[in-house]
Each structure stands twice: as C-alpha cells, then as structure tokens.
Short mmCIF file of C-alpha atoms and ligand atoms in Angstrom, two decimals:
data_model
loop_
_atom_site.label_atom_id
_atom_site.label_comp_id
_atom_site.label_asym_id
_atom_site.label_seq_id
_atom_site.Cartn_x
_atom_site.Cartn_y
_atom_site.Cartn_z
CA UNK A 1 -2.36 38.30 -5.16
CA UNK A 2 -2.59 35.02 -6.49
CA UNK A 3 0.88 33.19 -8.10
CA UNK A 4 0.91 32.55 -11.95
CA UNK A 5 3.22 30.90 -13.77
CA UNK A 6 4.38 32.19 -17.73
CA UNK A 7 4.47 30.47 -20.28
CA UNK A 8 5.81 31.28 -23.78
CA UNK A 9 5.21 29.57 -26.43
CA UNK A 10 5.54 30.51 -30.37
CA UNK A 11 4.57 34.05 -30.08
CA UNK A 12 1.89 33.79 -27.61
CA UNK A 13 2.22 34.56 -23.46
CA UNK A 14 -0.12 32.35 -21.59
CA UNK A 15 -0.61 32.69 -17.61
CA UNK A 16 -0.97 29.47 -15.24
CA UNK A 17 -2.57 29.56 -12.15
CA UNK A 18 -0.56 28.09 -8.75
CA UNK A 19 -2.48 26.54 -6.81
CA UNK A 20 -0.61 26.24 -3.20
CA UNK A 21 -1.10 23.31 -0.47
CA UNK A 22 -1.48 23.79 3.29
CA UNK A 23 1.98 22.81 4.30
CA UNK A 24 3.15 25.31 1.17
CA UNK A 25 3.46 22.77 -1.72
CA UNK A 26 2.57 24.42 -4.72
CA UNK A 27 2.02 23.31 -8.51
CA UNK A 28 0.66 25.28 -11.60
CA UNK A 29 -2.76 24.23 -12.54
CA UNK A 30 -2.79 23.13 -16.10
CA UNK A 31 -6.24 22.27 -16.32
CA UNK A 32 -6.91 24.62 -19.05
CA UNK A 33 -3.65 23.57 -20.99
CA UNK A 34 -4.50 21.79 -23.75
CA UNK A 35 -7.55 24.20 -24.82
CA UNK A 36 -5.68 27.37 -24.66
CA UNK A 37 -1.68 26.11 -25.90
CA UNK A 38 -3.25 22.58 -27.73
CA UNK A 39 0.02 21.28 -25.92
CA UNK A 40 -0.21 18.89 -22.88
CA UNK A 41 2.35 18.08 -20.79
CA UNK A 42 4.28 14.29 -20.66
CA UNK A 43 5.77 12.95 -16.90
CA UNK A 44 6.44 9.27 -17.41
CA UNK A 45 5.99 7.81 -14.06
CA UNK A 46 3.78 11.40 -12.87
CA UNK A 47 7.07 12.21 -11.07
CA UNK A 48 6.10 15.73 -11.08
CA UNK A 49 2.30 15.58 -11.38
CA UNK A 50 -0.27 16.00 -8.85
CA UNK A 51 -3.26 13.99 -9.93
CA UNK A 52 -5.97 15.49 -7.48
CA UNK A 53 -5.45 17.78 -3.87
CA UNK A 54 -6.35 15.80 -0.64
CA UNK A 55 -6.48 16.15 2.66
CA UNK A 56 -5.70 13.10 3.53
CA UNK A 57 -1.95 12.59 4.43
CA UNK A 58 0.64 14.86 4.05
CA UNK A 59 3.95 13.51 3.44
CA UNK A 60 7.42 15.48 2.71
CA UNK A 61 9.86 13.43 1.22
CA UNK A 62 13.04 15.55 1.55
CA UNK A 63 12.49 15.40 5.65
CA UNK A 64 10.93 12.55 5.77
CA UNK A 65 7.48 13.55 7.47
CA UNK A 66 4.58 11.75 7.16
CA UNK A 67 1.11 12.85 8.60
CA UNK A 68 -2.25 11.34 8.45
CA UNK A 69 -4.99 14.39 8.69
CA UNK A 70 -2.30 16.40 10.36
CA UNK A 71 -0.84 13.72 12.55
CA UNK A 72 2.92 12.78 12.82
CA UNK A 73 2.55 9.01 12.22
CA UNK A 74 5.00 8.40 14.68
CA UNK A 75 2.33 9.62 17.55
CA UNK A 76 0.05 7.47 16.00
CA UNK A 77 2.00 4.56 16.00
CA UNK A 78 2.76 5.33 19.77
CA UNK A 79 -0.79 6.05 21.36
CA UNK A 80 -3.73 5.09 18.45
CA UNK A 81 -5.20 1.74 17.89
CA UNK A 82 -5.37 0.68 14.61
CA UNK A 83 -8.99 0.71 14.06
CA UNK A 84 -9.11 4.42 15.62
CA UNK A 85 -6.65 5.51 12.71
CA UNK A 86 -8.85 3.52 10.28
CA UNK A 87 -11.52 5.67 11.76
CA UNK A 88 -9.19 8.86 11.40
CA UNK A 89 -8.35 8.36 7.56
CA UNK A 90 -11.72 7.42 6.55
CA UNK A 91 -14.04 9.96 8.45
CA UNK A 92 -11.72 12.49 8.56
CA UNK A 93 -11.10 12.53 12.57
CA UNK A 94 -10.39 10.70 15.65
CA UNK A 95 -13.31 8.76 16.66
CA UNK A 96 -15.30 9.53 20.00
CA UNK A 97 -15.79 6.60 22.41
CA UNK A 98 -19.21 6.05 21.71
CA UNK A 99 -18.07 6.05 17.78
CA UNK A 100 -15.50 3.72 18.20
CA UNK A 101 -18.50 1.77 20.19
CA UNK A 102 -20.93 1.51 17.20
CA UNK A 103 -17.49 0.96 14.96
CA UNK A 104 -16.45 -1.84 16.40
CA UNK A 105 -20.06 -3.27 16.68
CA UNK A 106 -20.33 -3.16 12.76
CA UNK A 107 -16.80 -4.76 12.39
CA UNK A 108 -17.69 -7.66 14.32
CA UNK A 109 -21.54 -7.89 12.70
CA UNK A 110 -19.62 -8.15 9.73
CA UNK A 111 -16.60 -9.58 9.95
CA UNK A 112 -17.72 -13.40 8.49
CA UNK A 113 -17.90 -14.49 4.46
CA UNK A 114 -20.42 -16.08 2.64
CA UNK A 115 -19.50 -20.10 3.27
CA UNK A 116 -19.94 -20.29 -0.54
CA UNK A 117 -16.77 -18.25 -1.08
CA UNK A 118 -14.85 -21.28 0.54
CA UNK A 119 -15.15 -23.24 -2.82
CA UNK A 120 -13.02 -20.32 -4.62
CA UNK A 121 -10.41 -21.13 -1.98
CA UNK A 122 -10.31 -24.43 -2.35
CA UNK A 123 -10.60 -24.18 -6.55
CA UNK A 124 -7.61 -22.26 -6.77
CA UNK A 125 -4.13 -24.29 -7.43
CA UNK A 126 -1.92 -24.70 -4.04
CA UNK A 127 0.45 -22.62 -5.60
CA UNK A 128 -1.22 -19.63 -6.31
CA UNK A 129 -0.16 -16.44 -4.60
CA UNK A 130 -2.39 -15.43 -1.87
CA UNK A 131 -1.90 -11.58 -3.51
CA UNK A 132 -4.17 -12.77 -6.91
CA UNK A 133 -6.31 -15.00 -4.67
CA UNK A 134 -7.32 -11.88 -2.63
CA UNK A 135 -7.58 -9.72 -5.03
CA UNK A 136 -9.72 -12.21 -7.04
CA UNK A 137 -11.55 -12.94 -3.67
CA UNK A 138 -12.27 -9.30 -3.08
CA UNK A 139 -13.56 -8.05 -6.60
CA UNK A 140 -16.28 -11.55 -5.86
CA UNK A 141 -17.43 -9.91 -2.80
CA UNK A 142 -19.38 -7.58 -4.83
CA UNK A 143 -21.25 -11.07 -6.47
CA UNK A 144 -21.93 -11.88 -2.98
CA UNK A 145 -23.09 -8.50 -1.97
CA UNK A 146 -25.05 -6.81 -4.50
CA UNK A 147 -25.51 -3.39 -4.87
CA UNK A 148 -27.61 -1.67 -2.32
CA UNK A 149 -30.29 0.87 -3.42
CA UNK A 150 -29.88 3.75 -0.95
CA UNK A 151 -25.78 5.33 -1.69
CA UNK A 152 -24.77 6.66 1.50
CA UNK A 153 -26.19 3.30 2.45
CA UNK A 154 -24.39 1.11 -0.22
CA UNK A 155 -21.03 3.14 0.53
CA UNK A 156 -21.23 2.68 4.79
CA UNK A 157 -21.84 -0.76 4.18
CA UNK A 158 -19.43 -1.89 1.81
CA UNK A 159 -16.56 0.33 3.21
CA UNK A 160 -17.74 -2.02 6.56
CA UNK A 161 -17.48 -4.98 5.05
CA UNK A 162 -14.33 -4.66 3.24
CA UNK A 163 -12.66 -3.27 6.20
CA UNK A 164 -14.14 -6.45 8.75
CA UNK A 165 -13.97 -9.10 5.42
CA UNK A 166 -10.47 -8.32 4.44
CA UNK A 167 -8.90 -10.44 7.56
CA UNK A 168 -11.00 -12.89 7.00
CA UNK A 169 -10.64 -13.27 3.43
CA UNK A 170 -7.16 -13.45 4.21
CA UNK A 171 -6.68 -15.49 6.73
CA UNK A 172 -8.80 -17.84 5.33
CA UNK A 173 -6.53 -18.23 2.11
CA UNK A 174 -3.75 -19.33 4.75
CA UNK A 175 -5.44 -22.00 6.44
CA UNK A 176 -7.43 -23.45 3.00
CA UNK A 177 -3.51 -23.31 1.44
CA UNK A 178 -2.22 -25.53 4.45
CA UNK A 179 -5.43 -27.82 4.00
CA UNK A 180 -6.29 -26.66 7.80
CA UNK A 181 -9.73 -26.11 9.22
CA UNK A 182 -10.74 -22.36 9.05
CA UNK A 183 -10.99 -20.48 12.01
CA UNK A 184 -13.94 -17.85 12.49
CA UNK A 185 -13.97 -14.35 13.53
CA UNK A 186 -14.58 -14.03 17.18
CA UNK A 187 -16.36 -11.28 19.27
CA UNK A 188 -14.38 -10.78 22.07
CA UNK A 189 -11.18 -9.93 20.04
CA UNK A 190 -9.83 -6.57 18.77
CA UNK A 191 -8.89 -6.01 15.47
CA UNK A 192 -5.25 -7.24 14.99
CA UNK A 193 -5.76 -9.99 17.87
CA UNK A 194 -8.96 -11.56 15.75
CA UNK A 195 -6.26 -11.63 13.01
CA UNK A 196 -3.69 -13.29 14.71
CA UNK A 197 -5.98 -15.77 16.20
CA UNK A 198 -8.02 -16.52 12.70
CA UNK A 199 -4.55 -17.39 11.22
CA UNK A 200 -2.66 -19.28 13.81
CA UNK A 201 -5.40 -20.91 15.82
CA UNK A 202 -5.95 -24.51 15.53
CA UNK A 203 -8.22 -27.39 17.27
CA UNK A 204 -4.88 -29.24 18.47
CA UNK A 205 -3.08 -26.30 19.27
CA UNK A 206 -5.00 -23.41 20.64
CA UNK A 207 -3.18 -19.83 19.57
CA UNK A 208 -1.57 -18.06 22.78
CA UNK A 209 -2.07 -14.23 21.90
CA UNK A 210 1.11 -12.25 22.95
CA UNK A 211 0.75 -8.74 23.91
CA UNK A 212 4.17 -7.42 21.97
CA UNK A 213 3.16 -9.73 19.02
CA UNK A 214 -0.13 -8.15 18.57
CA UNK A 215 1.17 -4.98 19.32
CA UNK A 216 4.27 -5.43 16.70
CA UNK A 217 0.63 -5.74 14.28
CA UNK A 218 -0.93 -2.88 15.27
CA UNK A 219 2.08 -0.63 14.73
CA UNK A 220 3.24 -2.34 10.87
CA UNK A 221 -0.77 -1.74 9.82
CA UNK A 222 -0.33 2.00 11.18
CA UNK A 223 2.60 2.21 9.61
CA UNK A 224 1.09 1.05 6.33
CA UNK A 225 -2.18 2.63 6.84
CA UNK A 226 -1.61 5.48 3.58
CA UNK A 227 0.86 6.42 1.74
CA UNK A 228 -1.10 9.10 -0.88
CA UNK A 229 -0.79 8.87 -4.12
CA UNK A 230 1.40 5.65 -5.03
CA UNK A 231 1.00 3.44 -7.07
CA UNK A 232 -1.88 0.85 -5.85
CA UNK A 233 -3.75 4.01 -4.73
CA UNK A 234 -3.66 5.88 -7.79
CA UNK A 235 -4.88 2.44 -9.05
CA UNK A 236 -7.72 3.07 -7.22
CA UNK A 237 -8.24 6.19 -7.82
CA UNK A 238 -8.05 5.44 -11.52
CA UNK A 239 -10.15 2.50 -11.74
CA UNK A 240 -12.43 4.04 -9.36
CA UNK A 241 -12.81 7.13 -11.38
CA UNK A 242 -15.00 5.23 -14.23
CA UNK A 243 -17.65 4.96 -11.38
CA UNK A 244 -17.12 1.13 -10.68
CA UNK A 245 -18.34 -0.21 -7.25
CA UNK A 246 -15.70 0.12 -4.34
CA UNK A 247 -15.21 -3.94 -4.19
CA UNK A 248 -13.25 -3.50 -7.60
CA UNK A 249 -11.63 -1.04 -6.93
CA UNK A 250 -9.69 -2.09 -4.21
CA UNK A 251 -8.93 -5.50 -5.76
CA UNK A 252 -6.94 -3.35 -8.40
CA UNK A 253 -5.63 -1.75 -6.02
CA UNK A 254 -4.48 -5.29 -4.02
CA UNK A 255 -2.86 -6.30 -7.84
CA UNK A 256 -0.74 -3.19 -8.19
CA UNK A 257 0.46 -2.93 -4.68
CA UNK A 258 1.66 -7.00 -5.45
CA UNK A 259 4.22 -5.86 -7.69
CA UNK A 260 7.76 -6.04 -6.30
CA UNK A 261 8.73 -2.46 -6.82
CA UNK A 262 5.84 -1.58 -4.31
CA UNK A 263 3.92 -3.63 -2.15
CA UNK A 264 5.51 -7.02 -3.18
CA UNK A 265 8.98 -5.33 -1.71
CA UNK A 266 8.39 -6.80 1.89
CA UNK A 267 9.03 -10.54 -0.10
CA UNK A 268 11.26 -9.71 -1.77
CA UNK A 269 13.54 -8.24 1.06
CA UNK A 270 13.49 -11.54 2.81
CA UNK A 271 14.33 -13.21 -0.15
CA UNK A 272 17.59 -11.32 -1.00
CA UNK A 273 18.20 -11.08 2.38
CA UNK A 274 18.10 -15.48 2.75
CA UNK A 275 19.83 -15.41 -0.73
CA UNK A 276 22.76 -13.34 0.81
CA UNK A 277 22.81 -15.39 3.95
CA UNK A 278 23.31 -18.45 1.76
CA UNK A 279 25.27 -17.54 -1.03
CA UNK A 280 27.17 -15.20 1.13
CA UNK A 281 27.48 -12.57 -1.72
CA UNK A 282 26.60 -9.09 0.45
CA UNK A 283 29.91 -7.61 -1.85
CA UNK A 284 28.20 -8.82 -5.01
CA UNK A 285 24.66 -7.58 -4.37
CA UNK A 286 26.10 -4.38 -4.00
CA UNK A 287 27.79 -3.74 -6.86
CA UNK A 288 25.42 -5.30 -8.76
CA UNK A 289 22.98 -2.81 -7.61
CA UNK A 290 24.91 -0.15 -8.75
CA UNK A 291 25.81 -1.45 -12.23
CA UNK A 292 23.26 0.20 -14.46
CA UNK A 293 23.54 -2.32 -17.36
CA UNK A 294 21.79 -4.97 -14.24
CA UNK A 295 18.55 -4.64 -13.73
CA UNK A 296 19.35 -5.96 -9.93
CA UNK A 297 18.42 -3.71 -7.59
CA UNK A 298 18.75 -3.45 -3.06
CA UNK A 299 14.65 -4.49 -2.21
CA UNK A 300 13.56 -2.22 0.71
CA UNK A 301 16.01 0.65 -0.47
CA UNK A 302 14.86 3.88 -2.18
CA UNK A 303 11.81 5.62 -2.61
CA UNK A 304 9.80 8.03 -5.09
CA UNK A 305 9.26 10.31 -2.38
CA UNK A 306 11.52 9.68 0.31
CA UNK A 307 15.17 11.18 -0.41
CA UNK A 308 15.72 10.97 3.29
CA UNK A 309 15.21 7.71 5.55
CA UNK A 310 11.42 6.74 5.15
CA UNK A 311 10.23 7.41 8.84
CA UNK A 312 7.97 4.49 8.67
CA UNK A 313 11.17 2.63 8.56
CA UNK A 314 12.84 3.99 11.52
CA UNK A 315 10.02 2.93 13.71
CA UNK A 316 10.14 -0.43 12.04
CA UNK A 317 13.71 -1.26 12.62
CA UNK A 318 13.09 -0.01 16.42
CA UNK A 319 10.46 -2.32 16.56
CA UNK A 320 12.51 -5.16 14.90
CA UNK A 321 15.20 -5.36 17.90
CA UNK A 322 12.71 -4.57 20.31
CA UNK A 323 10.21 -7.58 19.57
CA UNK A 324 13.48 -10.10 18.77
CA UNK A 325 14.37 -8.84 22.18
CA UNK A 326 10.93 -9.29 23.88
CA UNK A 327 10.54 -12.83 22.22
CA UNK A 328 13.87 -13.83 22.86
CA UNK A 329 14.39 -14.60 19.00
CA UNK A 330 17.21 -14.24 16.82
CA UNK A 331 17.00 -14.02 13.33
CA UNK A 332 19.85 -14.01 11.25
CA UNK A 333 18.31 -11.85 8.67
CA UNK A 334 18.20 -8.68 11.06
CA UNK A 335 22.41 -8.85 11.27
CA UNK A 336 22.36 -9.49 7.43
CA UNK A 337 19.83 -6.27 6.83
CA UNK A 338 21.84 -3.98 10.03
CA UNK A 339 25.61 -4.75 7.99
CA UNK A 340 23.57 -3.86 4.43
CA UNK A 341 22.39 -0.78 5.59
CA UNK A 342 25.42 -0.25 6.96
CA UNK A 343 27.57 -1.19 3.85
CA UNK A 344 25.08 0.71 1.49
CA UNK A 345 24.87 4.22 3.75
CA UNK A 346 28.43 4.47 3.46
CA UNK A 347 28.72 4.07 -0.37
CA UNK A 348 29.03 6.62 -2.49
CA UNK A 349 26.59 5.10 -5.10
CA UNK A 350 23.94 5.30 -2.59
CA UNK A 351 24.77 9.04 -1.12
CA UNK A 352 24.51 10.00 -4.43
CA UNK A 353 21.30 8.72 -5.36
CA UNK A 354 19.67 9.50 -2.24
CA UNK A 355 19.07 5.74 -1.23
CA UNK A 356 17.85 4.57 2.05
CA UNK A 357 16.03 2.03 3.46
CA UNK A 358 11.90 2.18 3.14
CA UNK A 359 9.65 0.74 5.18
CA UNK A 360 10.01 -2.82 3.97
CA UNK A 361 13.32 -3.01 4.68
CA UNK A 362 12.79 -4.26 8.08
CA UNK A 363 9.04 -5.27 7.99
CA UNK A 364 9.62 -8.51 6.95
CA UNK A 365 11.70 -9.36 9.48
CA UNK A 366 8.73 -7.95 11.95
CA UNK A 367 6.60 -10.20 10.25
CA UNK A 368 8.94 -13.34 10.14
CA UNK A 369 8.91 -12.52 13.70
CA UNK A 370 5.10 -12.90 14.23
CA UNK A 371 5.13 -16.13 12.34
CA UNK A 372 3.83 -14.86 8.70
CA UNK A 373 4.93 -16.77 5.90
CA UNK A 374 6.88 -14.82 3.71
CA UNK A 375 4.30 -14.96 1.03
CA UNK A 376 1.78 -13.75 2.65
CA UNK A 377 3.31 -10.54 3.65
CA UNK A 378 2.09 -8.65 0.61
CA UNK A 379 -1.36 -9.45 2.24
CA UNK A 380 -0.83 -7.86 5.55
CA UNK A 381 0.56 -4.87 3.65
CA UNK A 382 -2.64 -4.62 1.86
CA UNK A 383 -5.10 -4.91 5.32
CA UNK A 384 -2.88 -2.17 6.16
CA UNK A 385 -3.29 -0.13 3.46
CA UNK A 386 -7.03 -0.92 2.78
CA UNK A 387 -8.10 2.47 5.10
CA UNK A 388 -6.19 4.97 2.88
CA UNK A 389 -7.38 2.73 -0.64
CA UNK A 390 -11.10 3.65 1.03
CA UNK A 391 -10.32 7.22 2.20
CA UNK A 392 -8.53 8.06 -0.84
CA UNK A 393 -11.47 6.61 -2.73
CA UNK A 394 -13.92 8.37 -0.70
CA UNK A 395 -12.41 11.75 -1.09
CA UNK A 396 -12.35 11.31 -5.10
CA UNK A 397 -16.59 10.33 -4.91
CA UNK A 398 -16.80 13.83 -3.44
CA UNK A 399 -14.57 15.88 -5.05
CA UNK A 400 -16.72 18.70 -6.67
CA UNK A 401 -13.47 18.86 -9.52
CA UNK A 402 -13.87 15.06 -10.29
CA UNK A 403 -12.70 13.56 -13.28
CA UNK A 404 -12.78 10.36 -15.56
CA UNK A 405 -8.87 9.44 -15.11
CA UNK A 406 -7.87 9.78 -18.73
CA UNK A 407 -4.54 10.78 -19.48
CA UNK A 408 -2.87 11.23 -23.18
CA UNK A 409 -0.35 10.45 -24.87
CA UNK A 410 2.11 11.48 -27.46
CA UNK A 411 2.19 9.41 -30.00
CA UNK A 412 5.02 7.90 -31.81
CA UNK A 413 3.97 5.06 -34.05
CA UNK A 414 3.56 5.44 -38.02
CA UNK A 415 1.91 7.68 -39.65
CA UNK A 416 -1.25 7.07 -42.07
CA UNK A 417 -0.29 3.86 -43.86
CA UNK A 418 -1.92 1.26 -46.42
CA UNK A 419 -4.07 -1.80 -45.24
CA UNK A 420 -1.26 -4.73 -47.43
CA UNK A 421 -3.61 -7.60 -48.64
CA UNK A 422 -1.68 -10.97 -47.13
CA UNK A 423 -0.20 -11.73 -50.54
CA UNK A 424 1.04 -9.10 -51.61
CA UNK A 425 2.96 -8.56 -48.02
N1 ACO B 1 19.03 -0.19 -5.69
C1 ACO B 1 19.93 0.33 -6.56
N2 ACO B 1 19.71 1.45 -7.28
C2 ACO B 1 18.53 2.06 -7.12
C3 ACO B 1 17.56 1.58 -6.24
C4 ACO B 1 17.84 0.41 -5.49
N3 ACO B 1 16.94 -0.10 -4.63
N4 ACO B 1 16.47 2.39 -6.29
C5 ACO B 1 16.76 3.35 -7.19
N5 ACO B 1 18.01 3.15 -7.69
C6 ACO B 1 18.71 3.99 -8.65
C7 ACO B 1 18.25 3.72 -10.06
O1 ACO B 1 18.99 2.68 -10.65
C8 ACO B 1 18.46 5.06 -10.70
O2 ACO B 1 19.83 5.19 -10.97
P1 ACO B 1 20.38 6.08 -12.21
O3 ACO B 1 19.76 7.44 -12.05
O4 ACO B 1 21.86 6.06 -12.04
O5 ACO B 1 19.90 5.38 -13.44
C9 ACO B 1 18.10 6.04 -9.58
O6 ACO B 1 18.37 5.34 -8.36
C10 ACO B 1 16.67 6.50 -9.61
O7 ACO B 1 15.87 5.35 -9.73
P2 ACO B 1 14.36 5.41 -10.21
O8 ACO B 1 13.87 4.03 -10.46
O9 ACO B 1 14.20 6.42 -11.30
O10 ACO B 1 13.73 6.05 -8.95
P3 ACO B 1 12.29 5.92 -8.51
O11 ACO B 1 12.06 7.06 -7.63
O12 ACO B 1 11.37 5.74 -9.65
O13 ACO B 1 12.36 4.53 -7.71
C11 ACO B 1 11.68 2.69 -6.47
C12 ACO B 1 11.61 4.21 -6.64
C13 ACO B 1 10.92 2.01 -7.59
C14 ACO B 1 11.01 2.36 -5.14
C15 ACO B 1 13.16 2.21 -6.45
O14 ACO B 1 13.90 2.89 -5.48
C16 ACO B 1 13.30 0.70 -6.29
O15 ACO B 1 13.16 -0.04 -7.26
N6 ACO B 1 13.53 0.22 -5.01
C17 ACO B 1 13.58 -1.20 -4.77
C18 ACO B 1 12.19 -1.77 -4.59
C19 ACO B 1 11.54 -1.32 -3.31
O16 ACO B 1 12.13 -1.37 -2.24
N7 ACO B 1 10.27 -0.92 -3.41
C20 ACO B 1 9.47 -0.50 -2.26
C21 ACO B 1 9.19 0.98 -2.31
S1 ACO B 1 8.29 1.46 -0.87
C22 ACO B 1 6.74 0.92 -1.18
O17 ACO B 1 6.25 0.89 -2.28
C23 ACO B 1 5.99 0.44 -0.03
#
C-alpha cells in the first residue's frame, strides 16, 4: 500500500501522499497543500524541497555517490569521452558508434559563430568578466539564430549549437581580451583538443596538444557535467519554465553558476589560496572561517548536499598530483591546498559541520595546470555543465506534471496603510 504522511492541523486530519525515488528517496507530495489546508509550506534555500523528479543523476550526499543515468561518475571519468557523456545526459543513454558518428558530424558543422558576434567582443570593456560576456554572448545567439518553425527541429538544433558554440564563444572571449587573432574550430580535433587548441594556438607559436593535458579536460568537464538541482540549474529550470527559448535559458543559468558560492568557487579558491601563500595567514583563514560574526568563509569547502567528501573532488585531487607529476610542474598552491585540508579535517569546527573539500577545491589548480587564466575558470565550469543545463531542461519540456515555477511567499511587510500626500509626510 502506498505511504501517506498525517497531518493535523486545527481540528482537521489531512493525508499526504509519498512519493518514493528509485534509489529509495522519498518526500510527501504537497501538491494539493494549499487547496485542501490553505497553508503552504516555507524552505528558505529549498533545503528540503524537491522541485520536480528526474532521472537524470542521482546523487547521495551522506556517501557521497554521484551517478549520471545510473552511472558511478567515477567509471565515467575513467573510460567515457566527454562528448559520449554529453550524449548520455542529454538522450538518456550511451551513444552507439554510428551515433556518436552523426554527433560529432553536427558538432563540427556547427561549431563556428556568426563573424558579426566578434563586434560584441570587441565592444565590451577589457575588464569585463568573461562569465557576463558569455552569458551576454549566449542569450545573443538566439538574435543570430532565430527561431525555427518545426520544434523537435528548433530543439535538435539549438541544443547542437549551444553544445559546438559554447567553446567557441568562449575561447573567443580569451583571445579578443588579449587583443590576439582568433583561432577557428578545426575538423580534425575532438572536443576538448579543439578547445585547447582554439585558446592557446597562435600564428607565432603553434599550440603542442598534450595527451595528459587534454585528458586532465576531459575528466574536469565529466566531472562537472551535472550536478541536479543546484543552483544555476534550477535557474534554468525556472527561467525555462515561462516557456522562453533554450538560448536564455542557459545564459541564466551561466549568471547564477558565476556567483562565488557556486560556480565562481573555482576563482575564488586560487585566490585565497595565492592570498595565503603571500600573506602567509593559513592560522588566520581558519579561524576566521569559523567565527560566525565573519562572513569569511574556506572557498572549495562544504556543500548543500555533500556531508561527506564530494567524490568529484577525490578524483580531482588524484588528478592534480598526477598531471603536476606528468608535466613535471610544481605549483605551490597544491602544498598550500594539501596542509589546508589537512589543518581543516582535523578541526573540530569542521567535523562538526560536516565540511570537506568540493570539487573546486582542487580544480583550479588542474586548470592553472593546463594554462587557464584564473578568470576564466568559471567558463570551463560552465562548458562542463552546459549537458546537464540542456538535459535538465529537456526533461522539464516533457514532463507531463509541468509547471510555471512560481513559488509564494509569506508575507511580512505592513498591513493596509494610507497613500501620505508629500506634504503632509
Ligand atoms: N567555511 C566555513 N564555514 C562554513 C563553510 C565554509 N566553506 N561552509 C559552510 N560553513 C558553515 C556555515 O557558516 C554554517 O555554520 P553555522 O551553522 O555554525 O552557522 C554551516 O556551515 C552551514 O552553512 P550553510 O551556508 O547553511 O550551508 P549550505 O549547505 O547552505 O552551504 C555552501 C553550502 C554555500 C556551498 C557553503 O558550504 C559555502 O559557502 N562554501 C564555500 C563556497 C564554495 O566552495 N562553493 C562551492 C560549492 S560546490 C559548487 O557549487 C560547484
């Protein structure tokens, strides 16, 4: 038989369904809340609300699993390429050969931008972030692409071009920034190589692609690849919800995964990290992080979800000493991070609180590695993250329960009052 949950209220017994997950999560529909109790329910920060099911990516925060349609990102990150888990989020399953074939075909069809899009570039001030100037850049695309008549049509074609456009979009922001010729798209590269080249090719110095550098890529936009419903995604979700074309979606989904408590958290590890290398303050930072009455808090530690170590960032630090190793580098930063984590998992402050590193703890020093500037590491998150944005997207277009995203409020202001004429105020 079927769960229900009680609920008593005034002299009334109401019954709420529970609707149960297929790794056992369960939650108690409240749908029907407000029209049978006229209460509704208040979760600042939807800590305990599930906005829609999926069956997308499963993750379990307590031991730290994370699945994308059923599989342990850790195999995937192993054995898949990243446009096969693209594939995998978005349609639901791995992708035969010939799929993958006619895949990577559209990709490359579509993997160059309008040459009039080059005068936004150049238009916006040096300074700008290159987080608003994509998102600015991808919301245009839709200007540049109009609507197509036939749906299934419209929705194949822009997912394409987003997913092909996105590199270059964004490795076209790097070069305009350092006044440096662009560099196209080129057939004969995969994915994360075409990337690498478009950003760090140049006529005087041709761009020598290393095989641990572009595989140190493939695994971070794995890695990144969905994460269900945080922040920028629910963004998209949200936005998405008033029917608004895909394009716009996803650049509000770009702006909220900028924000240094998400997204924006691979910047700002580096730059705590370089500010504790400098200042040489490790002792400070962490008890400032822990005084409540300072809003100063360890970037890359903690997580909504995650009360365990985020398993995105195990393989990350892995692949942090192995690719310093292959390359022969040495960064500072790492030791900095390895004594932090160190320092922090052994403080009771941090036990307590269930605080461990997340996945941008060590991705920026991945990235640093691979020659990113640190402010454009936001931006790789976000070609990473693009698939799920899409899939997500996707799955709320088709969901037979969909919804306007609308949620209430309880309000708090004053109550009826008079309009005061200016003089007499
Ligand atoms: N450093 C110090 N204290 C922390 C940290 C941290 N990084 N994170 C959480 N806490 C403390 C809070 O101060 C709070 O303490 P209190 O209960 O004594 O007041 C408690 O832990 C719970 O914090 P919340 O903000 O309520 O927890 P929430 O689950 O909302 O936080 C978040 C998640 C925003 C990620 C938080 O851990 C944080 O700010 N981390 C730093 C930024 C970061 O690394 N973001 C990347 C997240 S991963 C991603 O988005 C890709």
């Amino acid at each position: 038989m079927a769960e229900t949950v009680k609920l008593i209220y005034g002299n009334k017994e109401y019954e709420l369904p529970v609707v149960e997950g297929s790794e056992g999560e369960k939650a108690i529909d409240i749908s029907q809340l407000r029209a049978t109790t006229g209460l509704i329910t208040l979760d600042p920060g939807y800590a305990n609300t599930g906005s829609c099911t999926s069956s997308i990516t499963f993750m379990d925060g307590e031991k730290g699993i994370l699945r994308y349609r059923g599989i342990p990102v850790e195999e995937l990150a192993e054995k898949a390429t990243f446009k096969e888990t693209v594939y995998l989020l978005i349609n639901g399953k791995l992708p035969h050969r010939e799929e993958l074939t006619r895949f990577s075909v559209l990709l490359n069809d579509n993997s160059l931008v309008h040459e009039d899009m080059r005068a936004f570039y150049e238009n916006f001030p040096r300074s700008s972030h290159p987080m608003g100037i994509l998102s600015s850049m991808v919301n245009a695309l839709r200007s540049f692409y109009p609507e197509l008549q036939n749906l299934d049509e419209e929705i194949n074609m822009t997912v394409t071009r987003l997913l092909s456009k996105i590199r270059t979009l964004a490795a076209m922001s790097y070069k305009i920034s350092r006044g440096h010729k662009v560099v196209y798209p080129r057939p004969d590269l995969a994915y994360c190589a075409n990337f690498l080249n478009m950003m760090f090719d140049s006529p005087v110095r041709p761009y020598a692609l290393d095989n641990d550098v572009v595989n140190a890529l493939r695994v971070f936009w794995i890695l990144h690849a969905d994460h269900e419903q945080n922040c920028s995604t629910s963004a998209v979700r949200l936005v998405g919800s008033a029917r608004v074309n895909l394009y716009a979606a996803i650049s509000a989904g770009i702006a909220a995964l900028w924000g240094p408590l998400h997204g924006g958290a691979n910047q700002a590890v580096i730059e705590m990290l370089n500010d504790i290398a400098q200042n040489k303050n490790m002792g400070q930072a962490i008890e400032r992080a822990k005084d409540r009455k300072d809003p100063f808090r360890l970037m890359g530690f903690g997580h909504r979800v995650y009360k365990t170590y985020d398993p995105r960032a195990r393989i990350m630090k892995k692949m942090c000493d192995s690719l310093l190793d292959k390359l022969d580098l040495t960064d500072p930063l790492l030791d900095i991070a390895k004594e932090l984590e160190m320092v922090a998992l052994k403080d009771d402050y941090f036990i307590e609180h269930n605080l461990y590193p997340n996945v941008d703890f060590y991705s920026g020093i991945v990235l640093r590695a691979i020659g990113i500037p640190t402010n454009m590491f936001t931006v790789l998150f976000a070609i990473g993250r693009l698939p799920g944005w899409i899939a997500q997207w996707k799955e709320s277009l088709d969901d037979p329960n969909w919804k306007l995203g609308r949620p209430r409020q309880i309000y708090t202001g004053p109550t009826q009052s008079k309009f005061i004429p200016i003089d007499d105020r």
